[in-house]
Coordinates of C-alpha atoms and ligand atoms in Angstrom, one line a residue:
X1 CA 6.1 -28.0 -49.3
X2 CA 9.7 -26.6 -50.1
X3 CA 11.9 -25.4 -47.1
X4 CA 15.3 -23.2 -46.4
X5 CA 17.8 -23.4 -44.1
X6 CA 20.6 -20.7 -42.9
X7 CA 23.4 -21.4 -41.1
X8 CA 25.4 -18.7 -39.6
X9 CA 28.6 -19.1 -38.5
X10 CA 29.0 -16.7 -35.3
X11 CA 31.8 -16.1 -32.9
X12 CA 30.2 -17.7 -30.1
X13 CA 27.8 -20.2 -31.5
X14 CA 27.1 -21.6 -34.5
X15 CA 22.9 -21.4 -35.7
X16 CA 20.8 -23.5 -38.2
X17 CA 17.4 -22.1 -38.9
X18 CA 15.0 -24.3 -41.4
X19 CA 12.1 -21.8 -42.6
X20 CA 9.3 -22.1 -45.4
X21 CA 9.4 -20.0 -48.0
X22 CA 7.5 -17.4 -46.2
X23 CA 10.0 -16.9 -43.4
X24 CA 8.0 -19.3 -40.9
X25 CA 10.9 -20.5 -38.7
X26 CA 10.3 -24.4 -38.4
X27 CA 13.5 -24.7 -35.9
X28 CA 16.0 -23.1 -35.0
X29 CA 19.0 -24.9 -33.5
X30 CA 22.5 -23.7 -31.9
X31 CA 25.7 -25.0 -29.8
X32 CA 27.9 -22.3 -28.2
X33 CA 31.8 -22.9 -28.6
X34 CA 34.8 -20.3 -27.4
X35 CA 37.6 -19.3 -29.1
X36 CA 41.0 -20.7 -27.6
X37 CA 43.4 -17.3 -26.1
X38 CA 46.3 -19.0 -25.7
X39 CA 47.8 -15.7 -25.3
X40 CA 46.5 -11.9 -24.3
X41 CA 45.3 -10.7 -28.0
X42 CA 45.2 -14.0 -29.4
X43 CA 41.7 -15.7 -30.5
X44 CA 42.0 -19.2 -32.7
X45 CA 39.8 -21.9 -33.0
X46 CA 39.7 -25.4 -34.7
X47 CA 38.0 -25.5 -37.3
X48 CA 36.9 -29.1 -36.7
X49 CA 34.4 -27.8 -34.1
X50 CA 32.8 -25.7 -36.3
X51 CA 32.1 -28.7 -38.5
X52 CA 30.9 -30.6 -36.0
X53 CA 28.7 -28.0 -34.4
X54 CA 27.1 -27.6 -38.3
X55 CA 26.6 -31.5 -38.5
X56 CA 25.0 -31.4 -34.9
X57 CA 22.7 -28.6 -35.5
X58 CA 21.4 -29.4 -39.1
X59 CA 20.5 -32.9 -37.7
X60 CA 18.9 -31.0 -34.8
X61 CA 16.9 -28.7 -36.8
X62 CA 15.8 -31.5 -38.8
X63 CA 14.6 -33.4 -36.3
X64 CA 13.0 -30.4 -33.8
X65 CA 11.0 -29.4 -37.5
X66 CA 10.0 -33.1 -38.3
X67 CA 10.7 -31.6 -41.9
X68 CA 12.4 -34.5 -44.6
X69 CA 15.2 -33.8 -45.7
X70 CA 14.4 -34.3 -49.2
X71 CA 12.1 -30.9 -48.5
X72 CA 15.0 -29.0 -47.7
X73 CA 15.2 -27.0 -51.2
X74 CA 18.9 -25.1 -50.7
X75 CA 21.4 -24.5 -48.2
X76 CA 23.6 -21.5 -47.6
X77 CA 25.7 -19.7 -45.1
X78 CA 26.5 -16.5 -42.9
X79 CA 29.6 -16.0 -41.5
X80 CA 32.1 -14.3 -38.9
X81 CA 34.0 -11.8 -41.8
X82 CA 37.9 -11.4 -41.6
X83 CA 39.6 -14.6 -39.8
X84 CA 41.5 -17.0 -41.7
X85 CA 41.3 -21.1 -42.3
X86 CA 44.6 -22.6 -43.8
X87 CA 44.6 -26.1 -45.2
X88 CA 47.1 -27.9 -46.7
X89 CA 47.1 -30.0 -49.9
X90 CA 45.1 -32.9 -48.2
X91 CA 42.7 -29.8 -47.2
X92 CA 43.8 -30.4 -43.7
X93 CA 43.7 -27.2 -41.2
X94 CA 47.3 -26.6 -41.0
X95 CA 46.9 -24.9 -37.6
X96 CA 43.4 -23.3 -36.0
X97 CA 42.3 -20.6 -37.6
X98 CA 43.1 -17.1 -36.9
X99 CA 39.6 -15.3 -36.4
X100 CA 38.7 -11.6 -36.8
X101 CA 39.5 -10.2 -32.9
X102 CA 42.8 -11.8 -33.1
X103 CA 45.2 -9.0 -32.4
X104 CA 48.8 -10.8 -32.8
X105 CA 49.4 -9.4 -36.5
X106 CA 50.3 -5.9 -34.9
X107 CA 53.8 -5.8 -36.3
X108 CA 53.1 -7.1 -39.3
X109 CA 49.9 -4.4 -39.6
X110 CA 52.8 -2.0 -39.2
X111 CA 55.0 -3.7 -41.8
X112 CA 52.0 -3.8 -44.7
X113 CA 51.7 0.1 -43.8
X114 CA 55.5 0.8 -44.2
X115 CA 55.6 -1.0 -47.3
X116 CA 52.9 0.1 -49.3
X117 CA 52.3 3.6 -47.9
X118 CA 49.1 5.0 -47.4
X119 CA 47.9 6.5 -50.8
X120 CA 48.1 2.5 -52.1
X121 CA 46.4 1.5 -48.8
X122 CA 43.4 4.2 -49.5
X123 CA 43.0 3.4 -53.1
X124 CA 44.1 -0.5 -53.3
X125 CA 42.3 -1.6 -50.0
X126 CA 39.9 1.2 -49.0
X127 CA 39.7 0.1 -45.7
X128 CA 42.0 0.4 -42.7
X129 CA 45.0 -2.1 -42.5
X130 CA 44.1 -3.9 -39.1
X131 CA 45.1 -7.1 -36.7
X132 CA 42.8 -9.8 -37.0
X133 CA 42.1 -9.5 -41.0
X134 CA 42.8 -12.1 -43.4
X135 CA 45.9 -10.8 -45.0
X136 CA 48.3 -9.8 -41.8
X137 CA 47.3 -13.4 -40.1
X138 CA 48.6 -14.8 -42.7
X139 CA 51.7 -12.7 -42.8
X140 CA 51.5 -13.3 -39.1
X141 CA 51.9 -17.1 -39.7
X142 CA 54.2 -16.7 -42.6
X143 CA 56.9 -15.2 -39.9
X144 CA 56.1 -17.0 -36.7
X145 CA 55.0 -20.3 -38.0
X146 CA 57.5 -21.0 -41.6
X147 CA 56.7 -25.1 -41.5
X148 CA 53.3 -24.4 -41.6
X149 CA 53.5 -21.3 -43.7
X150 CA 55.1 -24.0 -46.1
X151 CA 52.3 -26.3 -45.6
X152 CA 49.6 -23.9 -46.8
X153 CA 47.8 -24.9 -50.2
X154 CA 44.6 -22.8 -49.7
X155 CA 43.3 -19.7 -47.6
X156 CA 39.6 -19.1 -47.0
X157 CA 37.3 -17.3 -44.6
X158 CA 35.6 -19.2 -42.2
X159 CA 32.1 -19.9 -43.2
X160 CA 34.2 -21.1 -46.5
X161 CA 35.4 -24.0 -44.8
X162 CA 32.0 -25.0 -43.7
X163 CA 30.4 -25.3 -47.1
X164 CA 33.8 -26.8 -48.4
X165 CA 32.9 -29.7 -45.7
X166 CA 29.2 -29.7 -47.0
X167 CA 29.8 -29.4 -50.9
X168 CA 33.9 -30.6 -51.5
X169 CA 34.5 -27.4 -53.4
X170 CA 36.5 -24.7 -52.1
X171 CA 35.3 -21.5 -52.9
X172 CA 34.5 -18.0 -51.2
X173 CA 32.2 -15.0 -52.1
X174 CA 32.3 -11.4 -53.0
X175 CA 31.1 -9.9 -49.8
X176 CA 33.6 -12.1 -47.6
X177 CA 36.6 -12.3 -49.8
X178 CA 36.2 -8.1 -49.7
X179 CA 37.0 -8.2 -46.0
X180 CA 40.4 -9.9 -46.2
X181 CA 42.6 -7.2 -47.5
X182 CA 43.5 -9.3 -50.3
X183 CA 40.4 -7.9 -52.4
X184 CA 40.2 -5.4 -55.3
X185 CA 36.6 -4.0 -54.1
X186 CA 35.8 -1.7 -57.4
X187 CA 37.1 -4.6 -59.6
X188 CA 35.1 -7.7 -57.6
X189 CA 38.1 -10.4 -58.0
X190 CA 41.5 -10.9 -55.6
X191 CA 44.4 -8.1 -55.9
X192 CA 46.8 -9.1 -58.0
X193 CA 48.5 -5.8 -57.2
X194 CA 48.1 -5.9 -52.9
X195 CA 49.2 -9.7 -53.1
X196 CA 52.3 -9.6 -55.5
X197 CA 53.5 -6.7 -53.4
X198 CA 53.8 -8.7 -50.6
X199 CA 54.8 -11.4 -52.0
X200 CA 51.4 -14.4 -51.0
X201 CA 50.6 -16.5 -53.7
X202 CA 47.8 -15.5 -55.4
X203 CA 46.5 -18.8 -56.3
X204 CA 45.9 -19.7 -52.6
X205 CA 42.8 -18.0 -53.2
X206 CA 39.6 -19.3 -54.3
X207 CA 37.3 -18.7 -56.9
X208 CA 34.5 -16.3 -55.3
X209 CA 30.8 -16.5 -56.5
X210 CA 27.9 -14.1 -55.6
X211 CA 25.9 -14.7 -52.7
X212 CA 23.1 -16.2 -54.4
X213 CA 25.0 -18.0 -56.9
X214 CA 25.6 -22.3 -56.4
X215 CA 28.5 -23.5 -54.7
X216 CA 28.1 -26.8 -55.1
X217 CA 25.9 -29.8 -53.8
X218 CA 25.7 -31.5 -50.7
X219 CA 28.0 -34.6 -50.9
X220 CA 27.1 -38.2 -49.8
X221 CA 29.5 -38.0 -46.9
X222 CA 28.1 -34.6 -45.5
X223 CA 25.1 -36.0 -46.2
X224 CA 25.5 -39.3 -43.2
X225 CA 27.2 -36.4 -40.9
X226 CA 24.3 -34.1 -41.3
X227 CA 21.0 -35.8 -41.9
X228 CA 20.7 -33.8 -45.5
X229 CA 20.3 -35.6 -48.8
X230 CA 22.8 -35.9 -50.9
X231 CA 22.8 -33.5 -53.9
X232 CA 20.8 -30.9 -52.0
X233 CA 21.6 -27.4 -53.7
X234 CA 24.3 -25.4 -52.1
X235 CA 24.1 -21.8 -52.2
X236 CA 27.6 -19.6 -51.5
X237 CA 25.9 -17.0 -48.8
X238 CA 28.1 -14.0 -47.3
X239 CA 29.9 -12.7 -44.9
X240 CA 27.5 -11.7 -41.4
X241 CA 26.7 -8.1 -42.3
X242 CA 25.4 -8.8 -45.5
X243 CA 23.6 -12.0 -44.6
X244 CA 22.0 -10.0 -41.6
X245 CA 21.2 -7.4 -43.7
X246 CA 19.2 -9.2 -45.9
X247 CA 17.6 -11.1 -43.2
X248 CA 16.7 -7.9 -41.9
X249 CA 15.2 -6.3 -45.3
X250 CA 18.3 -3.8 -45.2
X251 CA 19.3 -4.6 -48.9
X252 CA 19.7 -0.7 -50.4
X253 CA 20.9 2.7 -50.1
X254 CA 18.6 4.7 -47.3
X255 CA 18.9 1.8 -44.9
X256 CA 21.1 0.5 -42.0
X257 CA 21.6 -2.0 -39.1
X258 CA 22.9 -1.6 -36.1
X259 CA 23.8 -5.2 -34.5
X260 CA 25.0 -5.8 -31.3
X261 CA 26.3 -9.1 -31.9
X262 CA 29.8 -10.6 -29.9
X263 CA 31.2 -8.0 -31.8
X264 CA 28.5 -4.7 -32.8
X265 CA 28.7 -2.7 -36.1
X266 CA 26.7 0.0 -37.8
X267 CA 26.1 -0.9 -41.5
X268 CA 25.0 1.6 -44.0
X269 CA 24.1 -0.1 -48.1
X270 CA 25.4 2.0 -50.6
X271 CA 25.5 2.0 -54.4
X272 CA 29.0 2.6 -55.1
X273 CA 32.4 2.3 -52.5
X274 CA 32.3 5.1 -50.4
X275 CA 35.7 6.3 -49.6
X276 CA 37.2 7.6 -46.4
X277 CA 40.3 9.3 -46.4
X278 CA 40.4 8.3 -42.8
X279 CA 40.1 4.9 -43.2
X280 CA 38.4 4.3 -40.2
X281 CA 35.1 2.9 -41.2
X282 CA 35.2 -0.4 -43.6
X283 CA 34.1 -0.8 -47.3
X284 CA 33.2 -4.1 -48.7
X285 CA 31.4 -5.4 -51.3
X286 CA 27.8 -6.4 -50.7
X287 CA 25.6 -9.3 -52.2
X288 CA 27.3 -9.6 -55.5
X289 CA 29.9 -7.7 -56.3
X290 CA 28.4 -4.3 -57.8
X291 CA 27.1 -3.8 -54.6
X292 CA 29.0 -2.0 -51.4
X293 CA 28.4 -1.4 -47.7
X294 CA 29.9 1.0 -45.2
X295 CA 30.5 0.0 -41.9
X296 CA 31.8 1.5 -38.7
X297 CA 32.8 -1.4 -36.3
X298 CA 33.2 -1.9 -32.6
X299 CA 35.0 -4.8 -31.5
X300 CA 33.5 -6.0 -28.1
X301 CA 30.1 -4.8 -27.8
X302 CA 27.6 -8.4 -26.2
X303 CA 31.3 -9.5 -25.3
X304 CA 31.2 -7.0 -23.2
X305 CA 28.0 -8.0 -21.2
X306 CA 29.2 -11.1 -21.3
X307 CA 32.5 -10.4 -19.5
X308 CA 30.6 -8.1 -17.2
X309 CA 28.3 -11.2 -16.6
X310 CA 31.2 -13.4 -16.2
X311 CA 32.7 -11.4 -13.8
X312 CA 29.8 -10.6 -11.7
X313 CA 28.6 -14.1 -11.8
X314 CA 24.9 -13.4 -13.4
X315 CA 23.6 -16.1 -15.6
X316 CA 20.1 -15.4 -16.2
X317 CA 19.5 -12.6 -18.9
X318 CA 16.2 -11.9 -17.6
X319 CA 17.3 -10.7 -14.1
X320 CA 20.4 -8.7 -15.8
X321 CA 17.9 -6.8 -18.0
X322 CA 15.4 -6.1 -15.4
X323 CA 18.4 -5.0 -12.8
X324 CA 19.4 -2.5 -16.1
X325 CA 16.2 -1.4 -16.1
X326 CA 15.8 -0.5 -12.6
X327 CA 19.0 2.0 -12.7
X328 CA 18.3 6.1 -14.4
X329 CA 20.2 6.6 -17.9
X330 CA 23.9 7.6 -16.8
X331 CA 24.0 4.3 -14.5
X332 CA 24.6 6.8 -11.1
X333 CA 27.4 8.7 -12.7
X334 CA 29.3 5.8 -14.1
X335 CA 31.1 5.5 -17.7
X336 CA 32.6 2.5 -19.0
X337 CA 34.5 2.2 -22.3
X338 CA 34.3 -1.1 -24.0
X339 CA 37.6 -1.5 -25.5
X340 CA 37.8 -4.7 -24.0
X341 CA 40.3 -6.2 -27.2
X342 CA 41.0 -3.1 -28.8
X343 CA 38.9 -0.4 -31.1
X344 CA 38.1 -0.5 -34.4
X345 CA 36.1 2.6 -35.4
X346 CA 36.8 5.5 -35.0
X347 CA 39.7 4.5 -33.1
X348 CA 41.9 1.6 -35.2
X349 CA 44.1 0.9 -32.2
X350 CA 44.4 -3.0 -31.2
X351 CA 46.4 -1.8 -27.9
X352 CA 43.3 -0.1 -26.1
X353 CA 41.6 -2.0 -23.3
X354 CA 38.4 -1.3 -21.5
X355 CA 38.0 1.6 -18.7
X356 CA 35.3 2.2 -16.1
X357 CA 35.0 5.8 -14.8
X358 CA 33.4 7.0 -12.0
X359 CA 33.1 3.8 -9.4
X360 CA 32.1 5.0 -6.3
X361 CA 30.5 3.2 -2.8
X362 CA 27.4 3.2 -4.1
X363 CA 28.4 1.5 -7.6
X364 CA 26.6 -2.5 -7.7
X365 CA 26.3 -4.4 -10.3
X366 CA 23.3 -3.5 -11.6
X367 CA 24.7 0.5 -12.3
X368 CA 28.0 -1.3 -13.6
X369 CA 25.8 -4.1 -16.2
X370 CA 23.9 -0.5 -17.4
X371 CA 27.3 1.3 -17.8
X372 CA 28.6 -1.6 -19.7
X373 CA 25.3 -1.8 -22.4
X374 CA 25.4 2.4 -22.3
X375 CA 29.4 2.0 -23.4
X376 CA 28.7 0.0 -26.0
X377 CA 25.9 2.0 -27.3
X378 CA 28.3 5.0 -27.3
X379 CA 30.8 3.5 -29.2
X380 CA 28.4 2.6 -31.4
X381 CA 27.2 6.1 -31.9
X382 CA 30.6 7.2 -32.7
X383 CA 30.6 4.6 -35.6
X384 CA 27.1 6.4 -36.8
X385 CA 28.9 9.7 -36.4
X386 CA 31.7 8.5 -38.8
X387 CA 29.6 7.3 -41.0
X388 CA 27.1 10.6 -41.3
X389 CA 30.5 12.3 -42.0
X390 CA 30.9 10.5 -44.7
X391 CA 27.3 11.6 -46.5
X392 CA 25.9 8.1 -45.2
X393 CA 22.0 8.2 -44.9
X394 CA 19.3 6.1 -43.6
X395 CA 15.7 6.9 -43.5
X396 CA 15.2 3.3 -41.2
X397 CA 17.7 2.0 -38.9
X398 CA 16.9 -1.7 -38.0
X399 CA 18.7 -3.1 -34.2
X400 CA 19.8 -6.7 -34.8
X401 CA 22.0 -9.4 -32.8
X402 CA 21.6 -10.8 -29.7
X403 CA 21.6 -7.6 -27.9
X404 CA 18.0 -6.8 -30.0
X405 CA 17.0 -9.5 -27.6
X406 CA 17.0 -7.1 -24.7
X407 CA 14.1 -4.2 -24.1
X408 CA 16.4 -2.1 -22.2
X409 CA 19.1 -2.0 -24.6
X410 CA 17.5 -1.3 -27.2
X411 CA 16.2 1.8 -25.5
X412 CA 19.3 2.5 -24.2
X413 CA 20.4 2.4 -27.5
X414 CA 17.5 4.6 -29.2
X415 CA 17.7 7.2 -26.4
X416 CA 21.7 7.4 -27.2
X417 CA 21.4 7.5 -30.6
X418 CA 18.1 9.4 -30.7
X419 CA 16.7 7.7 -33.4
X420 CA 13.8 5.3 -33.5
X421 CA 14.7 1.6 -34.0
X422 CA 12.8 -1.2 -36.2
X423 CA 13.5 -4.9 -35.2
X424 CA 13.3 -7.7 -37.3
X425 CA 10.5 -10.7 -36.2
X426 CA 12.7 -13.5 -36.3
X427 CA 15.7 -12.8 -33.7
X428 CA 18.3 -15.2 -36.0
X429 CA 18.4 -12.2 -39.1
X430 CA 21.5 -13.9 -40.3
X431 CA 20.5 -17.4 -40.7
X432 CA 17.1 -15.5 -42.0
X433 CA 19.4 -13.6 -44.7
X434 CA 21.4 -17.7 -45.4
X435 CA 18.1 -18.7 -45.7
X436 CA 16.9 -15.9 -48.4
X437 CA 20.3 -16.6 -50.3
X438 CA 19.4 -20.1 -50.8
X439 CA 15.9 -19.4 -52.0
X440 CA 17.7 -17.1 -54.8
X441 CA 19.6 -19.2 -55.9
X442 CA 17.4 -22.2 -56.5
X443 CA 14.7 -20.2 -58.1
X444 CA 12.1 -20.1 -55.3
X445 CA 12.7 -16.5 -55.2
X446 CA 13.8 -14.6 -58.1
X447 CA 16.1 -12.3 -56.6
X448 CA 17.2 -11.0 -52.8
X449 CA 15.0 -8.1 -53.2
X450 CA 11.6 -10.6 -54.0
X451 CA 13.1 -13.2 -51.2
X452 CA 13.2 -9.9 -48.1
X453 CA 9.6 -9.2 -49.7
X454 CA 8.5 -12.5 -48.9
X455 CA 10.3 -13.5 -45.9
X456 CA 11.2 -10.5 -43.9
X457 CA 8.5 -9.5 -41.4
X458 CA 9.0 -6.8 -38.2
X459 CA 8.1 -6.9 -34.8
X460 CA 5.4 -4.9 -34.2
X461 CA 7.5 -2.4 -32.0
X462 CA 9.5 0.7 -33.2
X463 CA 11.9 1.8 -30.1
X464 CA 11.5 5.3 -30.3
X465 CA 14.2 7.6 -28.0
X466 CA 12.7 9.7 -25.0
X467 CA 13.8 13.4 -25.6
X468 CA 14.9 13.5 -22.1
X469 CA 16.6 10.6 -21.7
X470 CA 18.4 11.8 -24.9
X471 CA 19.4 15.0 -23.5
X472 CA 21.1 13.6 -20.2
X473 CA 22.9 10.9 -22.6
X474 CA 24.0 14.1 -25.0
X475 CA 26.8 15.1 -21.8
X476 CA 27.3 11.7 -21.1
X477 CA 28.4 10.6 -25.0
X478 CA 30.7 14.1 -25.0
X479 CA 32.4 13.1 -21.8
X480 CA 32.7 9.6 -23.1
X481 CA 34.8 10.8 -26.0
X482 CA 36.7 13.1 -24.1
X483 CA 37.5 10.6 -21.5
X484 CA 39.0 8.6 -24.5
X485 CA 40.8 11.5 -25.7
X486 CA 42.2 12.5 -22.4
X487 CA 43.2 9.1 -21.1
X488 CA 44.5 7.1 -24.5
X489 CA 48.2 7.2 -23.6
X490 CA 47.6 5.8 -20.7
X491 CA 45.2 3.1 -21.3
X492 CA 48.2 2.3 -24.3
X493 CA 51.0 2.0 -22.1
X494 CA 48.8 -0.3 -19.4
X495 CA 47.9 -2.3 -22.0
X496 CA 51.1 -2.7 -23.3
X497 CA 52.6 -3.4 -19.4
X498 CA 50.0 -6.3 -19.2
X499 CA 50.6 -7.9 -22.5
X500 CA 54.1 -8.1 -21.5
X501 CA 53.4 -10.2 -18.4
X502 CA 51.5 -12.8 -20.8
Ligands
LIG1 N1 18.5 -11.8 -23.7 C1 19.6 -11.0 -23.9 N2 19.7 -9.9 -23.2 C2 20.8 -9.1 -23.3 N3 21.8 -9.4 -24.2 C3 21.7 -10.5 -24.8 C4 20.6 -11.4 -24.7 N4 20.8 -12.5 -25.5 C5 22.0 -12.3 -26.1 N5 22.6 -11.1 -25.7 C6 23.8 -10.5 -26.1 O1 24.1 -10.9 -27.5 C7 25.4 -11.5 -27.6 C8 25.4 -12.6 -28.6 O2 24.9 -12.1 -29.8 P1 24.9 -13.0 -31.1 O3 24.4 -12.1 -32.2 O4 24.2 -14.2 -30.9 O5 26.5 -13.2 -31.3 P2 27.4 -14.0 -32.2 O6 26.7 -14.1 -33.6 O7 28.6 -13.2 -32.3 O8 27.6 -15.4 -31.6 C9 25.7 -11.9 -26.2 O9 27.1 -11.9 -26.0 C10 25.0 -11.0 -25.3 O10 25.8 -9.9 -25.0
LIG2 O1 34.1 -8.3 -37.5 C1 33.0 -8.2 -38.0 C2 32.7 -7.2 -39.0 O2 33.8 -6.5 -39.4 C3 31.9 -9.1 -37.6 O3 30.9 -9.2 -38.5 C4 32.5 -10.5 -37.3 O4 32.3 -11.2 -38.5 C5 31.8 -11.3 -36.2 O5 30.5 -10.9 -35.9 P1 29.9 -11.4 -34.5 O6 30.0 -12.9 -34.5 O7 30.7 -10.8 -33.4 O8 28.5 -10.9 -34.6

């Protein structure tokens, strides 16, 4: 019997899944880390512990599945898009990495846009210039940190440095290099025009491969951190939205996801690079690199529950979805605006923070938890809106993340959105979609398409939105924007007053 496994390289875990060729999860196995904020905006992380979290939970999946590792037919990998891993010549991290809701690199977002103007930025990167993306952390470091600037001998994304500690070759992929801002995304290869402009080296960037194409093998030292055999194919993977995608069948034009994940983003496949003259939904390249998605992008969207959580002290999922539950759709008059580290679509400000409207004596924290998963919902409406503007279709929309793990949120969501919502059967899509990868590429599959046809199964449960629930959310989502509109400058300069005292 031959077996997959996907690894997906989150924000706030990291997840090994072994499946058969099927899709049968054998085991699935996880450990939770946080980023370091050693500062307000900042979010860095070593990426030590991401190795060590992939050694502890291969071994763990192993041993849950009782499967040999000999059995184990291909790796490959999923990973948290945009952040950036350093290392020097000895392929040592020169300092933790810089990850994708990192919002230091404001100045130098400002300094890119100044410099190449905005017709370059719309046709060279086709995306908005923002904090937290490959290229300004690296500019970032290049000004604040010279001696380690100095010491830099290659950049890669994060899930890169994962399979360079599994396989010894450094390498990256179409669909991740394509979120760095460093990218041509019609051409498929690094810019040689964004990156002499502003002066970065462009061989500190790695050869990329196709999703399902090898990256390499499994070496004997990874092999006696890990439990895998040595030689065991390596397969190159992709960045989170495209390995979800695939996990969740989502692999062409006429379908999207919507994942609530730390972060929460609306994905729409296309066949060619949509342009915005907005540039305030992304465009990257998908599975190989004549393949594109568009994607509107919320930055705090479970983060958000999981701050409310923190706050209120609730630990146990089950009683904060049943409390949701309990409240009526509008959570007692009470908006909340989840701009907890800044908004991405529509908004492309890093100096917004969060905003609850509408606390009154009778607010608890059961009508404050609702606001918080209705917020998010709404912002991720706004990112569908964007993207219908831009001609984007979808005749299935398919709820993934960790927030497709909650019943009321994903009705909250359907009502908002008023649209029904598929769900994938396994709840790990993008160790799913690793998973498929490394089926394609050691010929258990013969392409992405056969491996979704063979391993991507749906619950049996379509969300589907009640008309009156829809109707009451219809004033709430208009007074949500407007409540954006009317307090922006505001929200700005408090945000700005309490970075300051930091
Ligand atoms: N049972 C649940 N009910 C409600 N929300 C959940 C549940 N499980 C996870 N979540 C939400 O999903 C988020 C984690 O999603 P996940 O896709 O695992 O994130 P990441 O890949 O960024 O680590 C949590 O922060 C939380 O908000
Ligand atoms: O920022 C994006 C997409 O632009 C995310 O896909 C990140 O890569 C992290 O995802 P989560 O870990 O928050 O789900």
């Amino acid at each position: 019997m031959s077996y997959l496994m996907g690894i997906d390289l989150g924000t706030s875990s990291l997840k090994t899944l072994i499946m058969d060729v099927s899709g049968h999860v054998k085991a699935i196995s996880a450990r939770s880390y946080q980023f370091a904020s050693p500062h307000n905006g900042y979010a860095e992380q070593n990426p030590g512990q991401w190795w060590q979290a992939c050694c502890e939970t291969t071994a763990e999946a192993l041993r849950i599945s009782g499967i040999p590792p000999h059995a184990v037919r291909g790796i490959s990998f999923s990973g948290q898009m945009h952040g950036v891993v350093m290392l020097d010549s000895s392929y040592r991290p020169v300092r933790p990495a810089i990850l994708h809701c990192d919002a230091r690199s404001s100045r130098q977002v400002e300094e890119i846009k100044d410099q190449l103007g905005m017709e370059k930025i719309r046709e060279w990167f086709m995306n908005p210039v923002y904090t937290g993306f490959l290229l300004p952390s690296l500019l970032w470091v290049r000004e604040e940190e010279p001696g380690n600037y100095e010491k830099i001998r290659y950049v890669m994304l994060p899930k890169d440095y994962i399979r360079f500690r599994m396989t010894g070759v450094i390498a990256s992929d179409y669909s991740d290099a394509s979120a760095t801002l460093a990218f041509d995304i019609k051409k498929g290869c690094w810019s040689a025009n964004i990156l002499n402009s502003l002066d970065v080296p462009v061989d500190y960037f790695p050869e990329c491969f196709g999703t399902a194409d090898t990256a390499g093998t499994v070496t004997e030292q990874a092999a006696g951190e890990t439990g895998l055999c040595a030689g065991t194919r390596v397969v190159a993977g992709g960045s989170d939205q495209v390995m979800q995608a695939i996990g969740n069948g989502s692999i062409g034009p006429g379908f999207a996801t919507v994942n609530v994940g730390s972060s929460g983003q609306v994905c729409f496949q296309s066949a060619h690079p949509v342009s915005n003259p907005d540039l305030n939904t992304n465009t990257f390249c998908g599975y190989s690199k004549d393949r594109w998605i568009t994607m509107g992008a919320i930055m705090s969207a479970g983060l958000s529950l999981k701050w409310i959580n923190g706050v209120l002290r609730q630990t146990d999922y089950r009683q904060v979805n049943e409390e949701a539950s309990a409240v009526l759709p509008g959570s007692g008059g009470l908006l909340f605006l989840p701009y907890l580290t800044g908004e991405r679509t529509p908004h492309i400000n890093p100096n917004l923070t969060g905003l609850f409207l509408g606390l009154h004596l009778n607010t608890g924290r059961a009508e404050m938890t609702r606001a918080v998963m209705e917020g998010v919902a709404f912002a991720l409406r706004d990112c569908m809106e964007v993207c219908r503007g831009l001609g984007l279709q979808a005749d299935h929309i398919i709820a993934s993340g960790g927030g497709a793990r909650s019943i009321p949120w994903l009705q909250i969501q359907s009502d908002i959105y008023g649209l029904p919502l598929k769900v994938a059967d396994t709840e790990e899509q993008a160790c799913l979609g690793a998973a498929i990868a490394a089926g394609t590429g050691t010929g258990i599959y013969q392409s992405i398409e056969d491996g979704c046809r063979q391993a991507v199964r749906y619950r049996d449960l379509t969300v589907t939105p009640s008309e009156s629930n829809h109707r009451i959310y219809e004033e709430y989502y208009r007074l949500f924007k407007e409540a954006y509109r009317e307090s922006r400058n505001i929200i700005e300069q408090v945000t700005l007053l309490g970075r300051n005292l930091n």
